[in-house]
XYZ file of C-alpha atoms in Angstrom:
677
model
C 116.435 72.580 103.211
C 118.984 70.885 100.928
C 122.426 69.613 101.926
C 125.045 72.346 101.883
C 127.816 72.240 99.307
C 129.964 74.525 101.407
C 130.954 74.233 105.034
C 129.925 77.442 106.754
C 129.180 77.938 110.423
C 125.446 78.229 111.119
C 124.275 81.543 112.555
C 120.541 80.846 112.692
C 118.728 77.535 112.965
C 114.931 77.288 112.945
C 113.476 73.856 113.662
C 109.803 72.875 113.429
C 108.546 76.414 113.982
C 104.752 76.644 114.325
C 103.031 79.975 114.971
C 99.300 80.314 115.620
C 96.893 83.189 116.007
C 94.175 83.454 118.664
C 91.690 81.255 116.759
C 94.314 78.452 116.678
C 94.834 78.822 112.912
C 98.478 78.080 112.018
C 100.216 81.008 110.315
C 103.457 78.985 110.181
C 103.528 75.215 110.342
C 106.616 73.070 110.967
C 109.060 75.487 109.302
C 112.752 74.550 109.408
C 115.671 76.466 107.874
C 119.230 77.617 108.526
C 121.256 80.735 107.729
C 125.045 80.444 107.599
C 127.788 82.998 108.131
C 128.340 85.176 105.065
C 125.307 83.667 103.336
C 122.039 85.123 102.033
C 118.952 82.930 102.403
C 115.993 84.156 100.357
C 112.414 83.579 101.480
C 110.032 83.988 98.563
C 106.283 83.647 98.095
C 103.087 85.633 97.714
C 101.639 87.919 100.379
C 100.346 85.950 103.400
C 102.648 83.016 102.620
C 104.349 83.484 106.020
C 107.658 85.090 104.974
C 107.514 88.130 107.253
C 106.098 86.032 110.093
C 109.323 83.990 110.113
C 111.389 87.172 110.375
C 109.147 88.512 113.144
C 109.360 85.250 115.070
C 113.178 85.244 114.905
C 113.364 88.903 116.005
C 110.799 88.427 118.781
C 108.336 90.792 117.117
C 105.247 88.590 116.720
C 102.092 90.732 116.610
C 99.575 90.743 119.450
C 97.417 87.623 119.528
C 100.014 85.554 117.649
C 102.143 83.037 119.570
C 104.743 80.384 118.898
C 103.308 76.981 119.840
C 106.150 74.695 118.730
C 109.706 74.711 117.441
C 113.134 76.060 118.306
C 114.981 79.226 117.213
C 118.733 78.991 117.761
C 121.029 81.995 117.269
C 124.764 81.224 117.438
C 124.079 78.096 119.499
C 121.735 79.830 121.959
C 118.004 79.130 122.016
C 116.158 82.457 121.896
C 112.533 81.442 121.404
C 111.696 81.673 125.146
C 113.615 84.828 126.022
C 111.802 87.550 127.945
C 110.925 90.864 126.307
C 113.899 92.581 127.971
C 116.321 89.814 126.986
C 115.061 89.852 123.382
C 115.483 93.616 123.238
C 119.141 93.231 124.248
C 119.958 90.974 121.264
C 117.907 92.995 118.781
C 120.547 95.354 117.406
C 123.819 93.838 118.651
C 122.898 90.377 117.330
C 119.906 90.840 114.997
C 119.547 93.812 112.639
C 116.185 94.596 111.014
C 115.650 96.245 107.612
C 111.959 96.915 107.110
C 110.017 97.406 103.881
C 108.900 101.001 104.453
C 111.923 103.132 105.400
C 109.822 106.264 105.893
C 107.594 104.392 108.358
C 110.557 103.039 110.328
C 112.325 106.415 110.651
C 111.179 109.136 113.055
C 110.206 112.164 110.934
C 111.105 114.517 113.824
C 114.705 113.300 114.085
C 117.603 113.983 111.762
C 119.596 111.048 110.406
C 122.364 111.809 112.896
C 119.906 111.810 115.812
C 118.711 108.349 114.741
C 122.266 107.059 115.214
C 122.564 108.834 118.574
C 119.336 107.151 119.732
C 120.475 103.716 118.475
C 123.818 103.812 120.282
C 122.338 105.266 123.481
C 119.635 102.567 123.634
C 122.390 99.954 123.973
C 124.538 101.886 126.438
C 127.207 103.043 123.977
C 128.468 106.478 125.029
C 130.203 108.510 122.328
C 131.432 112.075 122.124
C 129.927 114.325 119.473
C 132.985 113.901 117.255
C 133.017 110.113 117.723
C 129.281 109.885 117.022
C 129.566 111.945 113.838
C 132.594 109.999 112.578
C 131.096 106.586 113.311
C 127.686 107.500 111.855
C 129.236 108.939 108.688
C 131.359 105.809 108.270
C 128.255 103.616 108.503
C 126.391 105.764 105.964
C 129.398 105.611 103.642
C 129.470 101.813 103.968
C 125.763 101.761 103.113
C 126.503 103.649 99.896
C 125.185 107.121 100.705
C 126.905 109.981 98.892
C 128.077 112.894 101.066
C 127.423 111.072 104.378
C 128.443 114.031 106.568
C 125.779 116.153 104.873
C 123.104 113.448 105.359
C 123.559 113.463 109.151
C 121.841 116.833 109.372
C 118.948 115.960 107.060
C 115.472 114.717 107.970
C 113.928 111.564 106.406
C 111.547 113.560 104.196
C 114.519 115.294 102.581
C 115.855 111.998 101.211
C 114.666 109.863 98.300
C 113.250 106.383 98.898
C 116.531 104.719 97.970
C 118.577 106.966 100.272
C 116.137 106.392 103.146
C 116.426 102.630 102.647
C 120.206 102.876 102.880
C 119.907 104.927 106.077
C 117.800 102.092 107.532
C 120.468 99.581 106.455
C 123.200 101.696 108.058
C 121.215 101.781 111.308
C 120.664 98.009 111.109
C 124.421 97.319 110.908
C 125.408 100.027 113.410
C 125.965 97.519 116.246
C 127.624 94.917 114.001
C 124.896 92.217 114.161
C 125.557 88.626 113.131
C 122.147 88.315 111.416
C 120.353 90.786 109.133
C 116.636 90.330 108.510
C 115.743 92.265 105.350
C 111.957 92.329 104.925
C 111.021 93.400 101.371
C 113.906 95.917 101.224
C 113.505 96.589 97.476
C 109.721 96.576 96.982
C 108.458 99.518 94.876
C 112.014 100.866 94.371
C 113.387 101.808 90.960
C 115.492 99.139 89.251
C 118.581 101.355 89.539
C 118.089 101.880 93.283
C 117.099 98.236 93.701
C 120.409 97.208 92.125
C 122.301 99.340 94.658
C 120.419 97.787 97.603
C 120.964 94.188 96.460
C 124.651 94.880 95.755
C 124.939 96.362 99.250
C 123.376 93.272 100.861
C 125.833 91.016 99.024
C 128.715 93.261 100.098
C 127.638 93.200 103.765
C 127.327 89.413 103.771
C 130.742 88.975 102.151
C 132.748 91.612 104.005
C 131.095 91.527 107.428
C 130.418 87.789 107.435
C 126.884 88.239 108.722
C 124.017 86.034 107.629
C 121.132 87.662 105.751
C 117.518 86.502 105.782
C 116.129 88.178 102.645
C 112.330 88.275 102.527
C 110.765 89.197 99.191
C 108.140 88.252 96.611
C 110.485 89.197 93.750
C 112.038 86.085 92.207
C 114.402 88.274 90.176
C 115.906 89.787 93.344
C 116.270 86.297 94.841
C 117.920 84.954 91.670
C 120.717 87.529 91.698
C 121.145 87.990 95.455
C 120.483 84.797 97.436
C 122.846 81.848 97.828
C 119.988 79.579 98.871
C 116.244 80.048 98.755
C 113.087 78.689 100.338
C 109.667 78.995 98.691
C 106.771 79.413 101.126
C 103.118 78.738 100.519
C 100.373 78.968 103.140
C 102.772 78.915 106.078
C 104.925 75.986 104.921
C 108.163 75.595 102.974
C 107.180 73.872 99.715
C 110.572 73.985 97.993
C 114.129 74.886 98.901
C 117.721 74.529 97.857
C 120.669 76.301 96.292
C 119.361 79.206 94.233
C 121.121 78.280 90.990
C 119.927 74.663 91.157
C 116.360 75.578 92.021
C 116.139 78.215 89.297
C 117.316 75.743 86.674
C 115.046 72.844 87.684
C 112.144 74.028 89.864
C 110.113 71.054 91.093
C 106.968 72.567 92.565
C 104.240 73.955 90.246
C 103.960 76.974 92.562
C 107.648 77.824 92.077
C 107.276 77.412 88.312
C 104.251 79.687 88.367
C 106.115 82.410 90.294
C 109.037 82.273 87.875
C 106.786 82.318 84.806
C 104.845 85.320 86.116
C 107.922 87.577 85.889
C 107.914 89.703 82.711
C 111.170 89.278 80.800
C 112.926 92.265 79.203
C 114.633 89.907 76.741
C 111.485 88.506 75.142
C 107.877 89.371 74.334
C 104.849 87.160 74.847
C 101.138 87.802 74.653
C 100.390 86.328 78.098
C 102.277 85.972 81.358
C 102.083 82.813 83.438
C 99.209 83.329 85.844
C 98.478 81.541 89.115
C 94.713 81.726 89.424
C 92.990 82.036 92.794
C 94.337 83.409 96.086
C 96.267 82.184 99.107
C 93.897 80.223 101.408
C 92.919 81.606 104.808
C 94.888 79.805 107.555
C 91.606 78.903 109.289
C 90.226 77.286 106.138
C 93.107 75.501 104.425
C 92.078 72.846 101.902
C 92.809 69.218 102.655
C 95.807 67.541 101.076
C 98.267 69.857 99.386
C 97.197 73.440 100.217
C 98.148 74.539 96.688
C 95.967 71.991 94.881
C 92.910 74.284 94.268
C 95.196 76.606 92.233
C 97.395 73.941 90.599
C 96.928 72.996 86.928
C 98.823 69.730 87.502
C 96.529 68.586 90.355
C 95.772 64.877 90.773
C 93.333 63.020 93.037
C 96.048 62.246 95.553
C 96.850 65.947 95.901
C 93.322 66.640 97.175
C 93.524 64.282 100.159
C 97.188 63.680 101.073
C 99.615 66.412 102.058
C 103.136 65.895 100.628
C 106.154 66.329 102.893
C 109.342 68.185 102.022
C 111.654 65.505 100.593
C 114.949 65.519 98.635
C 114.544 65.863 94.858
C 117.907 65.930 93.152
C 119.753 69.105 94.140
C 116.831 70.583 96.109
C 113.818 69.634 98.223
C 110.147 69.899 97.312
C 106.764 69.126 98.845
C 104.964 67.830 95.739
C 103.754 64.354 94.780
C 104.973 64.921 91.219
C 108.472 66.159 92.090
C 111.383 64.126 90.670
C 115.159 64.277 90.391
C 115.091 65.180 86.690
C 112.944 68.276 87.262
C 110.577 67.324 84.435
C 107.807 65.710 86.480
C 105.537 68.761 86.113
C 105.732 69.802 82.427
C 105.710 73.533 81.725
C 102.867 72.962 79.255
C 100.661 71.788 82.144
C 101.463 74.807 84.313
C 101.158 77.329 81.472
C 98.383 79.936 81.618
C 95.568 79.832 79.077
C 92.955 82.626 78.809
C 89.587 81.517 80.262
C 87.734 82.607 77.118
C 88.816 80.729 73.991
C 89.288 83.236 71.196
C 91.810 83.808 68.436
C 93.879 86.079 70.680
C 97.004 86.043 68.501
C 94.918 86.947 65.444
C 93.286 89.812 67.356
C 96.697 91.066 68.478
C 98.044 90.899 64.912
C 95.061 92.935 63.642
C 95.524 95.508 66.427
C 99.200 95.972 65.581
C 98.424 96.261 61.867
C 95.765 98.902 62.557
C 98.245 101.031 64.525
C 100.040 102.007 61.310
C 97.082 104.129 60.194
C 95.377 104.767 63.562
C 94.602 108.402 64.489
C 96.031 109.949 67.651
C 93.733 109.586 70.659
C 96.041 111.644 72.924
C 98.301 114.537 71.926
C 100.500 116.351 74.420
C 102.338 119.425 73.165
C 105.330 120.949 74.986
C 103.903 120.501 78.485
C 105.724 122.126 81.379
C 104.878 122.040 85.098
C 106.698 123.542 88.086
C 105.961 123.316 91.807
C 106.915 125.826 94.482
C 108.978 124.200 97.224
C 109.269 127.349 99.335
C 107.858 130.820 98.867
C 110.151 133.678 99.857
C 108.927 136.369 102.219
C 108.279 139.985 101.354
C 111.693 141.276 102.415
C 113.480 138.454 100.582
C 111.465 139.264 97.461
C 112.393 142.949 97.748
C 116.020 141.852 97.977
C 115.654 140.101 94.640
C 115.242 136.492 95.812
C 112.767 134.243 94.030
C 110.612 131.347 95.157
C 112.369 127.985 95.401
C 110.784 125.908 92.623
C 111.285 122.493 91.076
C 110.551 121.608 87.464
C 108.520 118.367 87.442
C 107.791 118.241 83.696
C 109.956 120.201 81.289
C 108.651 120.567 77.724
C 107.385 117.026 77.080
C 105.533 116.215 73.845
C 104.126 112.833 72.815
C 101.130 111.191 71.187
C 99.204 107.952 71.766
C 97.408 106.304 68.847
C 93.988 104.707 69.079
C 94.409 101.131 70.307
C 98.036 101.708 71.348
C 99.764 101.284 74.708
C 102.345 104.004 75.249
C 104.550 103.386 78.313
C 106.467 106.050 80.234
C 109.411 104.731 82.255
C 111.980 106.278 84.536
C 113.144 106.486 88.128
C 111.034 107.920 90.928
C 110.920 111.692 90.771
C 111.410 111.883 86.999
C 107.910 113.374 86.482
C 105.936 110.350 85.235
C 103.015 110.626 87.663
C 102.821 114.412 87.299
C 102.671 113.965 83.535
C 99.899 111.354 83.951
C 97.799 113.771 86.018
C 98.309 116.480 83.395
C 97.328 114.100 80.570
C 94.160 113.117 82.454
C 93.138 116.728 83.088
C 93.505 116.377 86.872
C 96.371 118.877 86.884
C 96.724 121.991 84.763
C 100.113 122.555 83.058
C 101.943 125.871 83.331
C 102.616 125.720 79.596
C 101.555 123.535 76.682
C 98.322 121.718 75.927
C 96.638 118.303 76.010
C 93.955 117.072 73.612
C 91.996 113.816 73.667
C 90.250 112.809 70.444
C 90.862 116.341 69.168
C 89.316 118.130 72.170
C 91.079 120.054 74.927
C 91.226 117.756 77.956
C 90.187 120.636 80.222
C 86.780 120.960 78.519
C 86.341 117.297 77.632
C 83.172 115.626 78.851
C 83.646 113.318 81.834
C 84.201 109.625 81.113
C 86.423 109.906 78.036
C 89.594 109.544 80.132
C 89.856 107.387 83.253
C 92.717 106.489 85.583
C 93.870 103.374 87.396
C 95.880 104.409 90.436
C 98.839 102.728 92.111
C 97.044 102.067 95.414
C 93.609 100.547 94.737
C 92.583 100.558 98.409
C 93.179 104.311 98.741
C 91.250 105.020 95.526
C 88.151 102.984 96.472
C 85.469 104.254 98.866
C 85.598 101.859 101.862
C 81.940 102.583 102.697
C 80.608 101.546 99.300
C 80.018 98.040 97.988
C 81.569 96.995 94.696
C 78.152 97.363 93.041
C 77.834 100.950 94.298
C 81.409 101.780 93.226
C 80.767 100.534 89.691
C 77.262 101.933 89.445
C 78.351 105.480 90.335
C 80.026 106.240 86.953
C 77.185 104.498 85.101
C 74.578 106.732 86.752
C 76.471 109.949 86.024
C 77.898 109.104 82.581
C 75.248 106.743 81.183
C 71.960 108.270 82.443
C 70.008 106.572 79.655
C 70.489 103.166 81.304
C 67.605 101.828 83.374
C 68.139 100.115 86.749
C 67.831 96.589 85.228
C 70.246 97.573 82.450
C 72.741 98.883 85.015
C 72.408 95.612 86.948
C 73.192 93.642 83.790
C 76.145 95.937 83.149
C 77.499 95.303 86.664
C 77.321 91.538 86.159
C 79.082 91.930 82.815
C 81.858 93.951 84.488
C 82.292 91.249 87.136
C 82.690 88.630 84.406
C 85.036 90.885 82.466
C 87.507 91.262 85.369
C 87.139 87.694 86.635
C 85.174 88.290 89.844
C 82.123 86.243 90.966
C 78.735 87.954 91.053
C 78.600 87.711 94.861
C 81.562 90.134 94.926
C 79.128 92.911 93.989
C 77.736 92.907 97.546
C 81.118 93.049 99.298
C 83.268 95.980 100.440
C 86.871 96.759 99.347
C 88.448 95.546 102.611
C 87.062 92.046 101.957
C 89.308 91.548 98.919
C 92.997 90.877 98.285
C 95.242 93.507 96.691
C 94.941 91.941 93.247
C 91.160 91.710 93.496
C 90.958 95.368 94.579
C 93.012 96.336 91.525
C 90.536 94.395 89.367
C 87.725 96.404 90.990
C 89.582 99.628 90.120
C 90.045 98.508 86.531
C 86.368 97.642 86.166
C 85.365 101.048 87.533
C 87.746 102.745 85.084
C 86.333 100.925 82.028
C 82.664 100.916 83.145
C 81.616 103.889 81.016
C 83.708 102.950 77.967
C 86.540 105.538 78.068
C 88.566 106.476 75.007
C 91.805 106.451 76.989
C 92.958 104.596 80.098
C 95.812 106.090 82.119
C 97.502 103.523 84.371
C 99.759 105.053 87.033
C 102.030 102.294 88.445
C 99.083 99.844 88.711
C 101.277 96.836 89.608
C 104.276 98.290 91.468
C 103.491 96.897 94.942
C 101.788 93.650 93.901
C 103.061 90.080 94.085
C 104.399 88.838 90.746
C 101.481 86.380 90.518
C 98.908 89.143 91.085
C 100.824 91.442 88.738
C 100.517 88.801 86.020
C 96.755 88.604 86.605
C 96.381 92.391 86.269
C 98.562 92.631 83.140
C 96.754 89.721 81.475
C 93.450 91.403 82.286
C 94.554 94.732 80.767
C 95.714 92.951 77.612
C 92.378 91.095 77.387
C 90.426 94.344 77.750
C 92.548 95.990 75.078
C 91.909 93.185 72.596
C 88.191 92.949 73.389
C 87.415 96.677 73.626
C 90.158 98.404 71.642
C 91.430 100.341 74.654
C 94.184 102.925 74.316
C 96.526 103.196 77.301
C 99.129 105.526 78.725
C 100.999 103.173 81.074
C 103.282 104.622 83.770
C 105.869 102.297 85.316
C 109.457 101.954 86.500
C 109.372 98.177 85.909
C 110.984 97.562 82.531
C 109.878 93.920 82.421
C 106.252 95.013 82.744
C 106.784 97.669 80.072
C 108.328 95.151 77.653
C 105.269 92.960 78.094
C 102.469 95.534 77.865
C 103.741 98.413 75.684
C 103.858 99.173 71.967
C 105.852 102.410 72.246
C 108.097 103.484 75.124
C 109.127 106.926 76.299
C 111.986 107.277 78.787
C 111.859 110.237 81.188
C 114.689 111.737 83.210
C 114.387 114.817 85.429
C 111.155 115.921 83.767
C 112.384 115.512 80.188
C 111.780 112.859 77.547
C 115.235 111.528 76.649
C 114.262 108.659 74.328
C 111.174 107.440 72.457
C 110.980 104.288 70.333
C 109.019 101.138 69.681
C 109.551 98.631 72.461
C 111.474 96.284 70.152
C 113.909 99.022 69.119
C 114.310 100.387 72.614
C 114.947 97.064 74.339
C 117.121 95.594 71.602
C 119.127 98.723 70.789
C 118.833 101.471 73.425
C 120.527 104.693 72.318
C 120.472 106.976 75.362
C 122.971 106.142 78.147
C 120.173 106.493 80.729
C 118.037 103.917 78.890
C 120.990 101.532 78.778
C 121.543 102.120 82.490
C 117.941 101.221 83.296
C 118.088 98.067 81.180
C 121.395 97.006 82.742
C 119.838 97.458 86.197
C 117.038 94.932 85.617
C 117.421 91.736 87.710
C 118.258 88.738 85.547
C 116.870 85.283 86.171
C 119.227 82.705 84.750
C 122.551 84.222 85.654
C 124.514 87.434 85.567
C 124.612 90.420 87.892
C 123.012 93.680 86.936
C 125.072 96.827 86.678
C 125.206 99.416 89.431
C 125.565 102.970 88.154
C 126.917 105.668 90.493
C 124.829 108.700 91.324
C 121.196 109.309 92.193
C 118.259 110.818 90.341
C 117.998 113.198 93.304
C 121.485 114.651 92.738
C 121.732 118.376 91.985
C 120.619 119.170 88.430
C 123.296 120.902 86.308
C 122.465 124.465 85.340
C 122.811 123.717 81.635
C 123.549 120.868 79.306
C 122.236 117.307 79.522
C 120.598 116.612 82.904
C 122.070 113.085 82.892
C 125.642 114.334 82.400
C 126.694 114.000 86.104
C 125.888 110.259 86.012
C 126.881 109.447 82.419
C 129.975 107.347 81.681
C 130.183 108.742 78.119
C 129.914 112.439 78.989
C 131.897 114.916 76.879
C 132.367 118.684 77.011
C 129.618 119.235 74.436
C 127.127 117.516 76.787
C 127.585 120.271 79.370
C 126.641 123.243 77.168
C 123.151 124.428 76.242
C 119.925 122.437 76.422
C 119.764 118.992 74.816
C 116.580 118.453 72.804
C 114.796 115.297 71.652
C 115.734 114.722 67.995
C 114.247 112.290 65.477
C 116.672 109.618 64.261
C 115.895 107.473 61.218
C 118.313 104.580 61.338
C 118.281 100.867 60.446
C 115.992 100.193 63.410
C 113.387 102.668 62.167
C 112.219 106.105 63.271
C 112.878 107.008 66.897
C 113.859 110.028 68.970
C 116.706 110.546 71.419
C 118.116 113.493 73.392
C 121.836 112.793 73.330
C 124.606 114.646 71.488
C 126.769 111.524 71.320
C 124.222 109.597 69.208
C 124.897 110.070 65.457
C-alpha cells in the first residue's frame, strides 16, 4: 500500500498473506495491507477476487479445506494467524467485530433482537441484570441509528426491514467495543437511502470509537465516499492501492479504470457503459504473466509472460507494466468499451427516440390496486367488529409504456415495485383496475407476449436442464411451427445474441458465473419474441462489471429487436442509463412521473430529491442522509411521505394526494405533491 500522509497507530497489519485450497490453488497470494485506528480501508473488486477471503482469514473463519500457507496477521502488535480455535473465538467480538452481507442469514429467526444481545454478552462472560441488559442493548441500537430502540428489542428479525436488520447486526458487532470492524458487503442490494445511512454510520463509528474498519465491497461508489484508503483486488492479489481521493483521480491499472467506468452516473447519459469482458480466472488455471491480461484492452506482449509487481506510481501503487506517475499511461480511449458488432448504434438510438413520439402504447395499466392479508382475525374477533390486518402493496397506480420504450419504476424496498411488475405480467391478479398489453387484457393474453427477467437468475433457472433445454422449452410451446433443425439454429443465434459460446448450450446453470446466468435468463425471455420485457431488479446483486455487461446487452437487444421494457430498480444510476421515462413509487403510490432528463435534472417531489441526494458520488461530496424509514407507520390520511418530508405543511396532512399533470418549462410530467405549483 502507499505511504501514509497521516500518522495513525496501526491496528491490523497483514504481511505476505497466501491462502490455498485443498488442490494447492492460491486463493490469496502475497497480500499485504494495514488498517489504522479511526480509518476505513476499502477492499474492492469483482466476485472471487479474494476480498471476503481476506476478512475471513483475519477473523479466523477460513472455510473447510482452505488454509493459510504463508504470511503474518498482526492485531494490535500480536500475531494471531496461529491462534487455536478457542483463542481465536476469544478475540472475535472483543477485538474483531464482523458485519456480514446477509443480515437475515446472520440473525437467529427464533430469537428477538434483545435475546441476540443477551446471547452475545453471555458468550463472553459478561453478566448483566435485565435492566442493565435492556439499557445497554438499547443504547447500542440507538448508536447504530435504529428508531425506537426499546421497541426493537422485543421484535424478531423478520419484523424488521433489510436496513434495520443490517443496523442490528452492526450494533451486535460493536457491542463488545472491538478495535477492528470487518464489514463484508454491508450495503449490497440495499436501497440508496438505506445505503447512505449505513455508510454514514460506518464513518461515525470509525471517527467516534476510533476503531479501524475493513470495508469489503464491489461498489466503487460506496468506496469513494466512505473509505480513507482503498485496495483493488484481482485474482487473489492487490493490483492497485492508495489514498482513495488520489486513486479515484488518477487510477493506474486498467482494471481499476474499468470498474470505475462501469458505474452508471446519475449526472450524465451515455449509450454504453464501460464493460470488462470475460470473467475472473479460476485460481487453479491462472494465465501466465499479468492475470488480467486476457481481459485487458491495453495488453502488450510483456503482459502475457511477465507478472508485474506492486510498485509506487505517484500517489499510489499499481501492479501494471504501463503504470506511471502522471496517471496517463493507459489512455481511457484504449480501455473504453466498443460493441462487438459494428453498427450505427447512435443512429439507431436516435431513430428509436424519434419513433417514441408517435408510438402506440404496448402496456396500459389503469388504477391498479392490490392488498395482502397479514393476519386474518378469528371468528369471535370478527363478531366483535375487528377486521383482517391488511397491507396495501399497490394503491391506484396508472401508467403506460410505449412500443420501443423503457419505462423504469424506482423506489425503496417495500414500495410495491415488484408487486406491480407481477400484476403487469399477469402473474398476479389485482384487486381493482386492469392491465392490457397490445390492447388485450393481460389475463387472457396468449403466452409469450410478455416475459420476465427475475432478480435471481439461479433461482429462476431449472438446475437439471442444460442451457439448450432451457431455451428450447419456450420455442417448443410458443413456436410449434419450428422444426428441430430450425430450433437448433435459433438456439445458436440466441447464444450469439447474448455473447455466449455455442458450447455453453450443453452446460448446466451451476457451471456459469452470475452474469452469465443472467444472460441465459435474458435469452430465455426473448427467445419467442415477446412484445414486452419486464425486468425485476435484474442487476441488483451483480458486480458493477457484470451489471455493465447486462445493461449493454439489454440496450443492444432493444436497438436490434425493438424491445419494450418495464424496468424495476432501486439503483438510480442504472435507471438514468437504461430508461426513457421514470416513475417514482412510494408506499404503493406513484408520486412522480417524467422523462429521465426532466426527473434527474429537475426533480419535483421531495421523495425523488431525497433518492437522488442519496446516490453515492464518485469524485467528491457526501450524499445526504434523510431521517425516517420507508417502513415507518403510514399516516391515516394526507401524503404518505409527510412524516419524512422536510417541506411538509398542514395541507399535506389532509385528504389523499393525487398524481397531477404539470406542464412547465421542462415539459409535461406528473407529480403528487401539494407544494409543487
